[in-house]
Short mmCIF file of C-alpha atoms in Angstrom, two decimals:
data_model
loop_
_atom_site.label_atom_id
_atom_site.label_comp_id
_atom_site.label_asym_id
_atom_site.label_seq_id
_atom_site.Cartn_x
_atom_site.Cartn_y
_atom_site.Cartn_z
CA PHE A 260 -35.51 10.45 58.60
CA ILE A 261 -38.08 13.23 58.25
CA LYS A 262 -40.88 10.89 59.38
CA LEU A 263 -38.86 10.04 62.65
CA MET A 264 -38.16 13.73 63.05
CA ASN A 265 -41.87 14.55 62.76
CA SER A 266 -42.82 11.96 65.34
CA LYS A 267 -40.68 13.83 68.00
CA TYR A 268 -40.32 17.44 66.80
CA THR A 269 -43.73 18.34 65.63
CA ASP A 270 -43.20 22.14 65.15
CA MET A 271 -40.39 22.15 62.70
CA THR A 272 -40.18 22.88 59.18
CA TYR A 273 -37.50 21.03 56.88
CA VAL A 274 -35.88 22.72 54.10
CA PHE A 275 -34.01 20.79 51.47
CA HIS A 276 -31.43 22.60 49.28
CA SER A 277 -31.25 20.89 45.87
CA THR A 278 -30.01 21.61 42.53
CA LYS A 279 -32.90 22.51 39.98
CA GLU A 280 -32.19 19.02 38.37
CA TYR A 281 -32.97 17.10 41.63
CA SER A 282 -35.61 19.28 42.98
CA LYS A 283 -38.52 17.79 41.18
CA LEU A 284 -37.25 14.18 42.19
CA THR A 285 -37.04 15.55 45.91
CA GLN A 286 -40.45 17.07 45.57
CA SER A 287 -42.15 13.81 44.36
CA TYR A 288 -40.47 11.78 47.18
CA ILE A 289 -41.83 14.35 49.71
CA ALA A 290 -45.36 14.30 47.97
CA GLN A 291 -45.40 10.48 48.15
CA SER A 292 -44.47 10.59 51.84
CA TYR A 293 -47.37 13.02 52.66
CA LEU A 294 -44.90 15.43 54.42
CA ASP A 295 -46.41 18.82 54.53
CA ASN A 296 -43.76 20.65 56.57
CA CYS A 297 -41.09 20.38 54.08
CA GLU A 298 -39.75 22.92 51.34
CA ILE A 299 -37.27 22.66 48.56
CA VAL A 300 -34.88 25.52 47.72
CA SER A 301 -32.66 25.61 44.62
CA ASP A 302 -31.73 29.34 44.80
CA GLU A 303 -28.41 30.02 46.32
CA LYS A 304 -29.40 33.41 47.61
CA ILE A 305 -32.63 31.82 49.39
CA LYS A 306 -30.36 29.15 50.72
CA PHE A 307 -28.26 31.56 52.48
CA HIS A 308 -31.12 33.41 54.09
CA ILE A 309 -32.62 30.11 55.26
CA LEU A 310 -29.38 28.94 56.60
CA GLN A 311 -29.25 32.10 58.75
CA LYS A 312 -32.52 31.18 60.36
CA SER A 313 -31.67 27.52 60.85
CA ILE A 314 -31.23 25.74 64.03
CA PHE A 315 -29.41 22.57 62.79
CA ALA A 316 -28.20 21.18 59.37
CA VAL A 317 -27.66 17.78 57.99
CA ALA A 318 -25.64 18.02 55.00
CA LYS A 319 -23.32 15.91 52.65
CA SER A 320 -19.80 16.24 53.25
CA GLY A 321 -18.27 18.96 50.91
CA THR A 322 -18.24 22.74 50.56
CA VAL A 323 -21.71 23.24 52.00
CA SER A 324 -20.53 21.86 55.36
CA LEU A 325 -17.94 24.74 55.36
CA GLU A 326 -20.78 27.29 54.62
CA ILE A 327 -22.83 25.74 57.45
CA SER A 328 -19.94 25.92 59.76
CA ASN A 329 -19.26 29.52 58.81
CA ALA A 330 -22.86 30.42 59.53
CA LYS A 331 -22.39 28.95 62.99
CA ILE A 332 -25.04 26.25 62.50
CA PRO A 333 -24.48 23.01 64.27
CA SER A 334 -24.54 20.02 62.00
CA ILE A 335 -23.76 16.45 61.04
CA VAL A 336 -22.46 15.24 57.77
CA PHE A 337 -23.19 12.16 55.86
CA TYR A 338 -21.99 10.62 52.67
CA LYS A 339 -22.65 7.31 50.96
CA MET A 340 -21.23 6.12 47.69
CA GLY A 341 -21.29 2.89 45.73
CA TYR A 342 -19.59 -0.11 47.05
CA ILE A 343 -16.85 -0.26 44.28
CA ASN A 344 -16.23 3.38 44.46
CA PHE A 345 -15.91 3.17 48.23
CA LEU A 346 -13.42 0.34 47.86
CA ILE A 347 -11.23 2.42 45.53
CA VAL A 348 -11.41 5.52 47.59
CA LYS A 349 -10.62 3.56 50.78
CA ASN A 350 -7.41 2.21 49.19
CA LEU A 351 -6.34 5.64 47.66
CA VAL A 352 -7.19 8.01 50.55
CA LYS A 353 -5.66 7.55 53.88
CA THR A 354 -7.38 10.00 56.15
CA LYS A 355 -9.39 9.51 59.26
CA TYR A 356 -12.03 12.12 58.40
CA ALA A 357 -14.25 13.03 55.53
CA ASN A 358 -15.05 16.57 56.68
CA ILE A 359 -12.56 19.36 56.40
CA ILE A 360 -13.27 20.66 59.89
CA ASN A 361 -12.68 17.24 61.43
CA PHE A 362 -9.62 16.74 59.32
CA ALA A 363 -8.11 20.15 60.34
CA ALA A 364 -9.00 19.45 64.04
CA ASN A 365 -7.88 15.84 63.90
CA GLU A 366 -10.85 14.86 65.85
CA GLU A 367 -14.56 14.22 65.05
CA ILE A 368 -16.24 17.54 66.00
CA ILE A 369 -18.92 17.28 63.41
CA PRO A 370 -20.31 13.75 63.57
CA GLU A 371 -19.68 11.82 60.25
CA LEU A 372 -22.26 9.29 59.20
CA LEU A 373 -20.53 7.42 56.25
CA GLN A 374 -21.46 4.37 54.26
CA SER A 375 -23.50 1.82 56.41
CA ASN A 376 -23.77 4.36 59.11
CA CYS A 377 -25.63 6.73 56.82
CA ASN A 378 -29.12 5.71 57.36
CA ALA A 379 -32.35 7.32 58.79
CA ASN A 380 -32.09 5.83 62.26
CA ASN A 381 -28.50 7.12 62.73
CA ILE A 382 -29.26 10.46 61.37
CA PHE A 383 -32.30 10.87 63.60
CA LYS A 384 -30.31 9.68 66.74
CA HIS A 385 -27.45 12.16 66.08
CA VAL A 386 -29.64 15.19 65.36
CA SER A 387 -31.80 14.38 68.35
CA SER A 388 -28.70 14.13 70.53
CA PHE A 389 -28.04 17.76 69.53
CA LEU A 390 -31.57 19.22 69.66
CA ASP A 391 -32.17 17.56 73.15
CA ASP A 392 -28.72 19.21 74.41
CA PRO A 393 -28.22 22.91 73.80
CA ASP A 394 -24.69 22.52 75.57
CA LYS A 395 -23.65 19.98 72.94
CA ILE A 396 -24.76 22.39 70.13
CA LYS A 397 -22.73 25.28 71.94
CA ARG A 398 -19.59 23.09 72.23
CA GLN A 399 -19.78 22.09 68.60
CA VAL A 400 -20.15 25.56 67.36
CA GLU A 401 -17.35 26.92 69.62
CA LYS A 402 -14.93 24.18 68.43
CA VAL A 403 -15.78 24.67 64.80
CA GLN A 404 -15.07 28.47 65.11
CA VAL A 405 -11.73 27.84 66.53
CA ILE A 406 -10.78 25.63 63.63
CA LEU A 407 -12.24 28.08 61.12
CA ASN A 408 -10.15 30.87 62.62
CA LYS A 409 -6.98 28.76 62.39
CA LEU A 410 -7.79 28.23 58.65
CA LYS A 411 -8.30 31.99 57.92
CA THR A 412 -5.62 34.06 56.51
CA ASP A 413 -5.24 37.85 55.99
CA LYS A 414 -4.44 37.27 52.23
CA SER A 415 -6.86 36.51 49.44
CA SER A 416 -6.90 33.07 47.81
CA SER A 417 -5.77 34.56 44.48
CA GLU A 418 -2.88 36.14 46.35
CA LEU A 419 -1.85 33.06 48.08
CA ALA A 420 -2.14 31.18 44.67
CA SER A 421 0.21 33.65 43.08
CA LEU A 422 2.67 33.49 45.87
CA ALA A 423 2.72 29.56 45.61
CA LEU A 424 3.16 29.81 41.76
CA ASN A 425 6.00 32.26 41.99
CA LYS A 426 8.02 29.90 44.30
CA PHE A 427 7.95 27.34 41.28
CA LEU A 428 8.75 29.82 38.58
#
């Protein structure tokens, strides 16, 4: 994916957020690929500051996609699991979307590249479609903010949890 991006977007730096356990593995892959415009960050505070300076994000589906959305960064999400796990999840989970924003909106606002669609060419194609179309970026960010505002509440999560528990006691 990064090699494809470098062929079209020569002036970008790519930052990977990784746990400390995986940062060495990621670093070795980057070194083997002779990519010199990539950095790896493991510190959460640094991740937040880099996110604020980012123009686009490619992330796995999960909590990080909410952090990206909250920072008003356009994005796509990807997720790939083993075939057996995929079959189990597919039979147990009956939802159209993997990303919480798309689930809440009941439409695909943030493109999801799952399973066989999660490959370098598809990631490149989707990212390029956003980077080449500022209006597409603006539309996604605006739609995501509408969904996030609907999800927000004036009560803290601990207060909501205690209210829910009180109903059962």
